[in-house]
Amino acid sequence: MQPFVFHNPTQIIFGAGSVDRVGKTVARHGRTALLVYGRDSIHRSGLYSRVTSALQQAGVSWIDHGGVKSNPVLSHSRAGVDKAKASQVDLILAVGGGSVLDEAKAIAAGACYDGDLWDFFSDRATVQQALPLVTVLTLAATGSEMNSGGVITNEETQQKFNLSSPHLFPRVSILDPVLTWTVPADYTAYSAVDAISHLLEGYFTSPDPVTPLQDRFVEGLVKTIMESTEQILAQPAHAEARATMMWAATWALNGLSTAGIGAYQFPNHMIEHSLSALYDIAHGAGLAIVLPAWMAWQADQHPAKFARFAREVLGCQLSDDRQCALAAARGLKDWFGAIGSPVTLSEAGIPANDIPAIAANAVMLAQKWRMPAYSAEVIANILQRAA
Amino acid sequence: MQPFVFHNPTQIIFGAGSVDRVGKTVARHGRTALLVYGRDSIHRSGLYSRVTSALQQAGVSWIDHGGVKSNPVLSHSRAGVDKAKASQVDLILAVGGGSVLDEAKAIAAGACYDGDLWDFFSDRATVQQALPLVTVLTLAATGSEMNSGGVITNEETQQKFNLSSPHLFPRVSILDPVLTWTVPADYTAYSAVDAISHLLEGYFTSPDPVTPLQDRFVEGLVKTIMESTEQILAQPAHAEARATMMWAATWALNGLSTAGIGAYQFPNHMIEHSLSALYDIAHGAGLAIVLPAWMAWQADQHPAKFARFAREVLGCQLSDDRQCALAAARGLKDWFGAIGSPVTLSEAGIPANDIPAIAANAVMLAQKWRMPAYSAEVIANILQRAA
């Protein structure tokens, strides 16, 4: 184990019906909220009126900031910052999935900053303060509800970059698994891929070979996510599986799985961010394409951990580490395909001819994240395995 | 899964040498600390001068409150409250194991309260505020470093009771595993028993049969604690195993393993508290006596979860659930014995004739914790299996 600092102050209110606690929860943090949400579904499902009724009852007023896109964009985030400043809101209330939460974090930071919002993403400024953030989660996937990071795409520069600050932990996240019962099969699958990827980035890139506590934590979570996803796909309103999946996805990126494993990396996210910056593809779908390719590329070089994963999680019984490591990559790719995700670029409609352009885009993030081993050539090599 | 609220705001600073950050850490919370610690070992080991040098460098003054006993007592805690009030300290700094931390929590609460400290333990008052608490942990066992509870023995009434309040989460806990390298074999074993018991109380008493996430979390932790303990007993300064054990013991009682499992109980702690209130026995040793007996008693009635434990953690291959459940109780008892703990009352020098008196004492806690199923007769029945 390696030294670390762990501090996760987010309060989680979990359970069926917990969304109705949003009014009193928000009221503890202010009287005027910027209400950040996505497209029409929040109106169609009745969630918008449920949340705003609770706000009204608690004496909280709100300014609407709807229309957040999946893979949220800078221009819309800037508009949110303008609204938050103009109305001098006390806090941000995000109602939605990871995209809505990420944009809400950007707005929470931008509302307390005089410069341009992109400064935080391009490392020209660090977040010194932020408005309080309360979230109501509608999709179990990104873990944004219990961490301090967010990702925004700058449409002008085609950069999908992240910001991170201890000021951006949500004060409270309300996790009502019933809100996820209507998530369709494709997004259920992409969400599972996303959560599994969050766990495996650290698991496979940790420099420390002796982290049994974190390894078992990750293996147990991945098994649980796979099991729950299969149950949900068979029965979308499976209450237990939806609840388990929701809490599992939160654990997958709240700092627990990586505390003590040393300086790990996010190579699959680095590459995938270029896919979803350049193409209209769900983040989880992009990861389902990248992760098995990266694993196959990496398994050759460091087979031991991949072999362990294959044995502990996928039930691989091969005795040879290298064969077992390759079986891990193949097994996960097969499972991603079986739950309905694309697993190759061509299945996602991305031509192999684009690989050099994708790699060139990804290198920007490799540099920002200080991963010099990932040259454009290396990234293209990995992507070739996903053609 | 059941509804829950999870909020654990303690910051953890983990790693070899992290104790040297105590000065700056404390200085963020005040200028004058009550320094709570145990017996002479902190002086012999040089830890006292290391901590106080760091405080001096950071401009923090301190009032000594040494002499905390294992199974800390009310009279000494009251003396700490008096010192904290007289010197108007800004915060409490606890340097020690779970007993020191528990007493420090009691003092932190008592210092902000006009009534008698025992009011909090006897449910005559709830903690409304507390002084900030910073801890430096020297024994990986109780989990007190990342939770909001504490246990104190009232010597006059022979009651070993607990208090709990969100105000009592340590602000910061410094976990330097090197400080645990000199923990002797017996306390290493008792610590493992304690941490395992914390995990299994919820695991075996959850009313919800569908908690795969929490079950795998517990099973992975128990396996890791068993593995690390064996490594430490073979090589006391085993850096990796000591580090793993330290973080595992923290996870074992920081609210993660029980969030979502519903209204669980602490029957083994309920019974054990009477053993260590009435006899000079380490809490972990008491649990090693009680837990296998309680498991054997309970396995008859609800074999499924015990059988799962035996299969997942102890490698039991019996196909019959009831046989496997009994093997779980036997297997854990054997392991507790193998690592050097007493596993029967007689091994701890406690005569079987005392069982009625122990049960009568334990019933007080069963009532406080609202566990009416545990009459004196039931408790005596369980203890008979540990004679």
PDB file of N, CA, C and O in Angstrom, chain B residues 3-41:
ATOM      1  N   PRO B   3     -33.311   1.502   2.903  1.00  0.00           N
ATOM      2  CA  PRO B   3     -32.929   2.925   2.879  1.00  0.00           C
ATOM      3  C   PRO B   3     -31.847   3.225   3.927  1.00  0.00           C
ATOM      4  O   PRO B   3     -31.787   2.557   4.956  1.00  0.00           O
ATOM      5  N   PHE B   4     -31.041   4.198   3.643  1.00  0.00           N
ATOM      6  CA  PHE B   4     -30.029   4.604   4.630  1.00  0.00           C
ATOM      7  C   PHE B   4     -29.553   6.026   4.341  1.00  0.00           C
ATOM      8  O   PHE B   4     -29.756   6.559   3.257  1.00  0.00           O
ATOM      9  N   VAL B   5     -28.942   6.601   5.365  1.00  0.00           N
ATOM     10  CA  VAL B   5     -28.197   7.849   5.193  1.00  0.00           C
ATOM     11  C   VAL B   5     -26.748   7.540   5.546  1.00  0.00           C
ATOM     12  O   VAL B   5     -26.473   6.942   6.581  1.00  0.00           O
ATOM     13  N   PHE B   6     -25.854   7.885   4.651  1.00  0.00           N
ATOM     14  CA  PHE B   6     -24.423   7.661   4.907  1.00  0.00           C
ATOM     15  C   PHE B   6     -23.703   9.004   4.839  1.00  0.00           C
ATOM     16  O   PHE B   6     -23.855   9.759   3.872  1.00  0.00           O
ATOM     17  N   HIS B   7     -22.935   9.285   5.874  1.00  0.00           N
ATOM     18  CA  HIS B   7     -22.162  10.527   5.881  1.00  0.00           C
ATOM     19  C   HIS B   7     -20.975  10.324   6.797  1.00  0.00           C
ATOM     20  O   HIS B   7     -21.135  10.181   8.011  1.00  0.00           O
ATOM     21  N   ASN B   8     -19.808  10.257   6.234  1.00  0.00           N
ATOM     22  CA  ASN B   8     -18.603  10.047   7.029  1.00  0.00           C
ATOM     23  C   ASN B   8     -17.562  11.103   6.662  1.00  0.00           C
ATOM     24  O   ASN B   8     -16.810  10.939   5.707  1.00  0.00           O
ATOM     25  N   PRO B   9     -17.537  12.197   7.409  1.00  0.00           N
ATOM     26  CA  PRO B   9     -16.691  13.339   7.019  1.00  0.00           C
ATOM     27  C   PRO B   9     -15.243  13.277   7.491  1.00  0.00           C
ATOM     28  O   PRO B   9     -14.494  14.223   7.261  1.00  0.00           O
ATOM     29  N   THR B  10     -14.841  12.186   8.157  1.00  0.00           N
ATOM     30  CA  THR B  10     -13.470  12.132   8.675  1.00  0.00           C
ATOM     31  C   THR B  10     -12.433  12.111   7.545  1.00  0.00           C
ATOM     32  O   THR B  10     -12.565  11.337   6.595  1.00  0.00           O
ATOM     33  N   GLN B  11     -11.438  12.948   7.677  1.00  0.00           N
ATOM     34  CA  GLN B  11     -10.308  12.893   6.728  1.00  0.00           C
ATOM     35  C   GLN B  11      -9.270  11.906   7.248  1.00  0.00           C
ATOM     36  O   GLN B  11      -8.901  11.953   8.433  1.00  0.00           O
ATOM     37  N   ILE B  12      -8.791  11.033   6.361  1.00  0.00           N
ATOM     38  CA  ILE B  12      -7.758  10.060   6.722  1.00  0.00           C
ATOM     39  C   ILE B  12      -6.442  10.463   6.065  1.00  0.00           C
ATOM     40  O   ILE B  12      -6.397  10.697   4.848  1.00  0.00           O
ATOM     41  N   ILE B  13      -5.395  10.558   6.876  1.00  0.00           N
ATOM     42  CA  ILE B  13      -4.047  10.778   6.335  1.00  0.00           C
ATOM     43  C   ILE B  13      -3.273   9.507   6.639  1.00  0.00           C
ATOM     44  O   ILE B  13      -2.976   9.208   7.800  1.00  0.00           O
ATOM     45  N   PHE B  14      -2.976   8.752   5.603  1.00  0.00           N
ATOM     46  CA  PHE B  14      -2.471   7.385   5.778  1.00  0.00           C
ATOM     47  C   PHE B  14      -1.073   7.246   5.201  1.00  0.00           C
ATOM     48  O   PHE B  14      -0.801   7.691   4.087  1.00  0.00           O
ATOM     49  N   GLY B  15      -0.196   6.567   5.929  1.00  0.00           N
ATOM     50  CA  GLY B  15       1.096   6.211   5.356  1.00  0.00           C
ATOM     51  C   GLY B  15       2.221   6.275   6.366  1.00  0.00           C
ATOM     52  O   GLY B  15       2.117   6.951   7.406  1.00  0.00           O
ATOM     53  N   ALA B  16       3.302   5.577   6.061  1.00  0.00           N
ATOM     54  CA  ALA B  16       4.482   5.598   6.911  1.00  0.00           C
ATOM     55  C   ALA B  16       4.978   7.034   7.029  1.00  0.00           C
ATOM     56  O   ALA B  16       5.160   7.721   6.028  1.00  0.00           O
ATOM     57  N   GLY B  17       5.172   7.478   8.252  1.00  0.00           N
ATOM     58  CA  GLY B  17       5.674   8.836   8.473  1.00  0.00           C
ATOM     59  C   GLY B  17       4.576   9.883   8.590  1.00  0.00           C
ATOM     60  O   GLY B  17       4.860  11.052   8.889  1.00  0.00           O
ATOM     61  N   SER B  18       3.336   9.491   8.377  1.00  0.00           N
ATOM     62  CA  SER B  18       2.267  10.495   8.395  1.00  0.00           C
ATOM     63  C   SER B  18       2.083  11.119   9.777  1.00  0.00           C
ATOM     64  O   SER B  18       1.536  12.217   9.899  1.00  0.00           O
ATOM     65  N   VAL B  19       2.573  10.433  10.822  1.00  0.00           N
ATOM     66  CA  VAL B  19       2.452  10.997  12.170  1.00  0.00           C
ATOM     67  C   VAL B  19       3.130  12.368  12.259  1.00  0.00           C
ATOM     68  O   VAL B  19       2.694  13.227  13.033  1.00  0.00           O
ATOM     69  N   ASP B  20       4.135  12.592  11.435  1.00  0.00           N
ATOM     70  CA  ASP B  20       4.831  13.872  11.512  1.00  0.00           C
ATOM     71  C   ASP B  20       3.990  15.035  10.992  1.00  0.00           C
ATOM     72  O   ASP B  20       4.380  16.197  11.129  1.00  0.00           O
ATOM     73  N   ARG B  21       2.845  14.733  10.416  1.00  0.00           N
ATOM     74  CA  ARG B  21       1.959  15.811   9.954  1.00  0.00           C
ATOM     75  C   ARG B  21       0.989  16.259  11.053  1.00  0.00           C
ATOM     76  O   ARG B  21       0.112  17.086  10.820  1.00  0.00           O
ATOM     77  N   VAL B  22       1.167  15.706  12.251  1.00  0.00           N
ATOM     78  CA  VAL B  22       0.185  15.988  13.300  1.00  0.00           C
ATOM     79  C   VAL B  22       0.170  17.466  13.714  1.00  0.00           C
ATOM     80  O   VAL B  22      -0.896  18.020  13.998  1.00  0.00           O
ATOM     81  N   GLY B  23       1.340  18.110  13.712  1.00  0.00           N
ATOM     82  CA  GLY B  23       1.398  19.509  14.161  1.00  0.00           C
ATOM     83  C   GLY B  23       0.538  20.408  13.287  1.00  0.00           C
ATOM     84  O   GLY B  23      -0.378  21.094  13.765  1.00  0.00           O
ATOM     85  N   LYS B  24       0.815  20.390  12.001  1.00  0.00           N
ATOM     86  CA  LYS B  24       0.055  21.259  11.086  1.00  0.00           C
ATOM     87  C   LYS B  24      -1.427  20.879  11.059  1.00  0.00           C
ATOM     88  O   LYS B  24      -2.293  21.735  10.914  1.00  0.00           O
ATOM     89  N   THR B  25      -1.677  19.585  11.161  1.00  0.00           N
ATOM     90  CA  THR B  25      -3.076  19.134  11.138  1.00  0.00           C
ATOM     91  C   THR B  25      -3.837  19.683  12.333  1.00  0.00           C
ATOM     92  O   THR B  25      -4.944  20.226  12.194  1.00  0.00           O
ATOM     93  N   VAL B  26      -3.244  19.555  13.504  1.00  0.00           N
ATOM     94  CA  VAL B  26      -3.903  20.056  14.709  1.00  0.00           C
ATOM     95  C   VAL B  26      -4.058  21.580  14.639  1.00  0.00           C
ATOM     96  O   VAL B  26      -5.104  22.134  15.010  1.00  0.00           O
ATOM     97  N   ALA B  27      -3.044  22.253  14.129  1.00  0.00           N
ATOM     98  CA  ALA B  27      -3.069  23.721  14.102  1.00  0.00           C
ATOM     99  C   ALA B  27      -4.225  24.264  13.267  1.00  0.00           C
ATOM    100  O   ALA B  27      -4.683  25.388  13.490  1.00  0.00           O
ATOM    101  N   ARG B  28      -4.712  23.456  12.334  1.00  0.00           N
ATOM    102  CA  ARG B  28      -5.872  23.910  11.542  1.00  0.00           C
ATOM    103  C   ARG B  28      -7.149  23.964  12.390  1.00  0.00           C
ATOM    104  O   ARG B  28      -8.130  24.571  11.978  1.00  0.00           O
ATOM    105  N   HIS B  29      -7.122  23.312  13.554  1.00  0.00           N
ATOM    106  CA  HIS B  29      -8.345  23.253  14.357  1.00  0.00           C
ATOM    107  C   HIS B  29      -8.244  23.983  15.696  1.00  0.00           C
ATOM    108  O   HIS B  29      -9.193  23.983  16.466  1.00  0.00           O
ATOM    109  N   GLY B  30      -7.097  24.580  15.989  1.00  0.00           N
ATOM    110  CA  GLY B  30      -7.003  25.331  17.241  1.00  0.00           C
ATOM    111  C   GLY B  30      -5.565  25.498  17.702  1.00  0.00           C
ATOM    112  O   GLY B  30      -4.627  24.984  17.078  1.00  0.00           O
ATOM    113  N   ARG B  31      -5.407  26.233  18.803  1.00  0.00           N
ATOM    114  CA  ARG B  31      -4.065  26.555  19.316  1.00  0.00           C
ATOM    115  C   ARG B  31      -3.744  25.798  20.598  1.00  0.00           C
ATOM    116  O   ARG B  31      -2.582  25.740  20.995  1.00  0.00           O
ATOM    117  N   THR B  32      -4.768  25.270  21.278  1.00  0.00           N
ATOM    118  CA  THR B  32      -4.528  24.551  22.531  1.00  0.00           C
ATOM    119  C   THR B  32      -5.279  23.227  22.501  1.00  0.00           C
ATOM    120  O   THR B  32      -6.484  23.203  22.260  1.00  0.00           O
ATOM    121  N   ALA B  33      -4.547  22.143  22.733  1.00  0.00           N
ATOM    122  CA  ALA B  33      -5.154  20.816  22.648  1.00  0.00           C
ATOM    123  C   ALA B  33      -5.091  20.106  23.985  1.00  0.00           C
ATOM    124  O   ALA B  33      -4.139  20.291  24.757  1.00  0.00           O
ATOM    125  N   LEU B  34      -6.105  19.300  24.247  1.00  0.00           N
ATOM    126  CA  LEU B  34      -5.979  18.316  25.321  1.00  0.00           C
ATOM    127  C   LEU B  34      -5.395  17.061  24.679  1.00  0.00           C
ATOM    128  O   LEU B  34      -5.988  16.496  23.756  1.00  0.00           O
ATOM    129  N   LEU B  35      -4.217  16.666  25.148  1.00  0.00           N
ATOM    130  CA  LEU B  35      -3.520  15.513  24.559  1.00  0.00           C
ATOM    131  C   LEU B  35      -3.865  14.261  25.364  1.00  0.00           C
ATOM    132  O   LEU B  35      -3.396  14.085  26.488  1.00  0.00           O
ATOM    133  N   VAL B  36      -4.708  13.418  24.784  1.00  0.00           N
ATOM    134  CA  VAL B  36      -5.206  12.228  25.476  1.00  0.00           C
ATOM    135  C   VAL B  36      -4.393  11.020  25.026  1.00  0.00           C
ATOM    136  O   VAL B  36      -4.212  10.800  23.822  1.00  0.00           O
ATOM    137  N   TYR B  37      -3.884  10.263  25.992  1.00  0.00           N
ATOM    138  CA  TYR B  37      -3.118   9.064  25.633  1.00  0.00           C
ATOM    139  C   TYR B  37      -3.206   8.041  26.762  1.00  0.00           C
ATOM    140  O   TYR B  37      -3.856   8.286  27.780  1.00  0.00           O
ATOM    141  N   GLY B  38      -2.533   6.899  26.564  1.00  0.00           N
ATOM    142  CA  GLY B  38      -2.690   5.785  27.500  1.00  0.00           C
ATOM    143  C   GLY B  38      -1.583   5.706  28.530  1.00  0.00           C
ATOM    144  O   GLY B  38      -1.289   6.678  29.230  1.00  0.00           O
ATOM    145  N   ARG B  39      -0.918   4.551  28.561  1.00  0.00           N
ATOM    146  CA  ARG B  39       0.080   4.325  29.604  1.00  0.00           C
ATOM    147  C   ARG B  39       1.462   4.746  29.118  1.00  0.00           C
ATOM    148  O   ARG B  39       1.593   5.532  28.209  1.00  0.00           O
ATOM    149  N   ASP B  40       2.471   4.140  29.703  1.00  0.00           N
ATOM    150  CA  ASP B  40       3.850   4.573  29.478  1.00  0.00           C
ATOM    151  C   ASP B  40       4.384   4.340  28.076  1.00  0.00           C
ATOM    152  O   ASP B  40       5.360   4.975  27.673  1.00  0.00           O
ATOM    153  N   SER B  41       3.771   3.426  27.327  1.00  0.00           N
ATOM    154  CA  SER B  41       4.423   2.994  26.077  1.00  0.00           C
ATOM    155  C   SER B  41       4.658   4.173  25.129  1.00  0.00           C
ATOM    156  O   SER B  41       5.637   4.196  24.390  1.00  0.00           O
TER     157      SER B  41
END
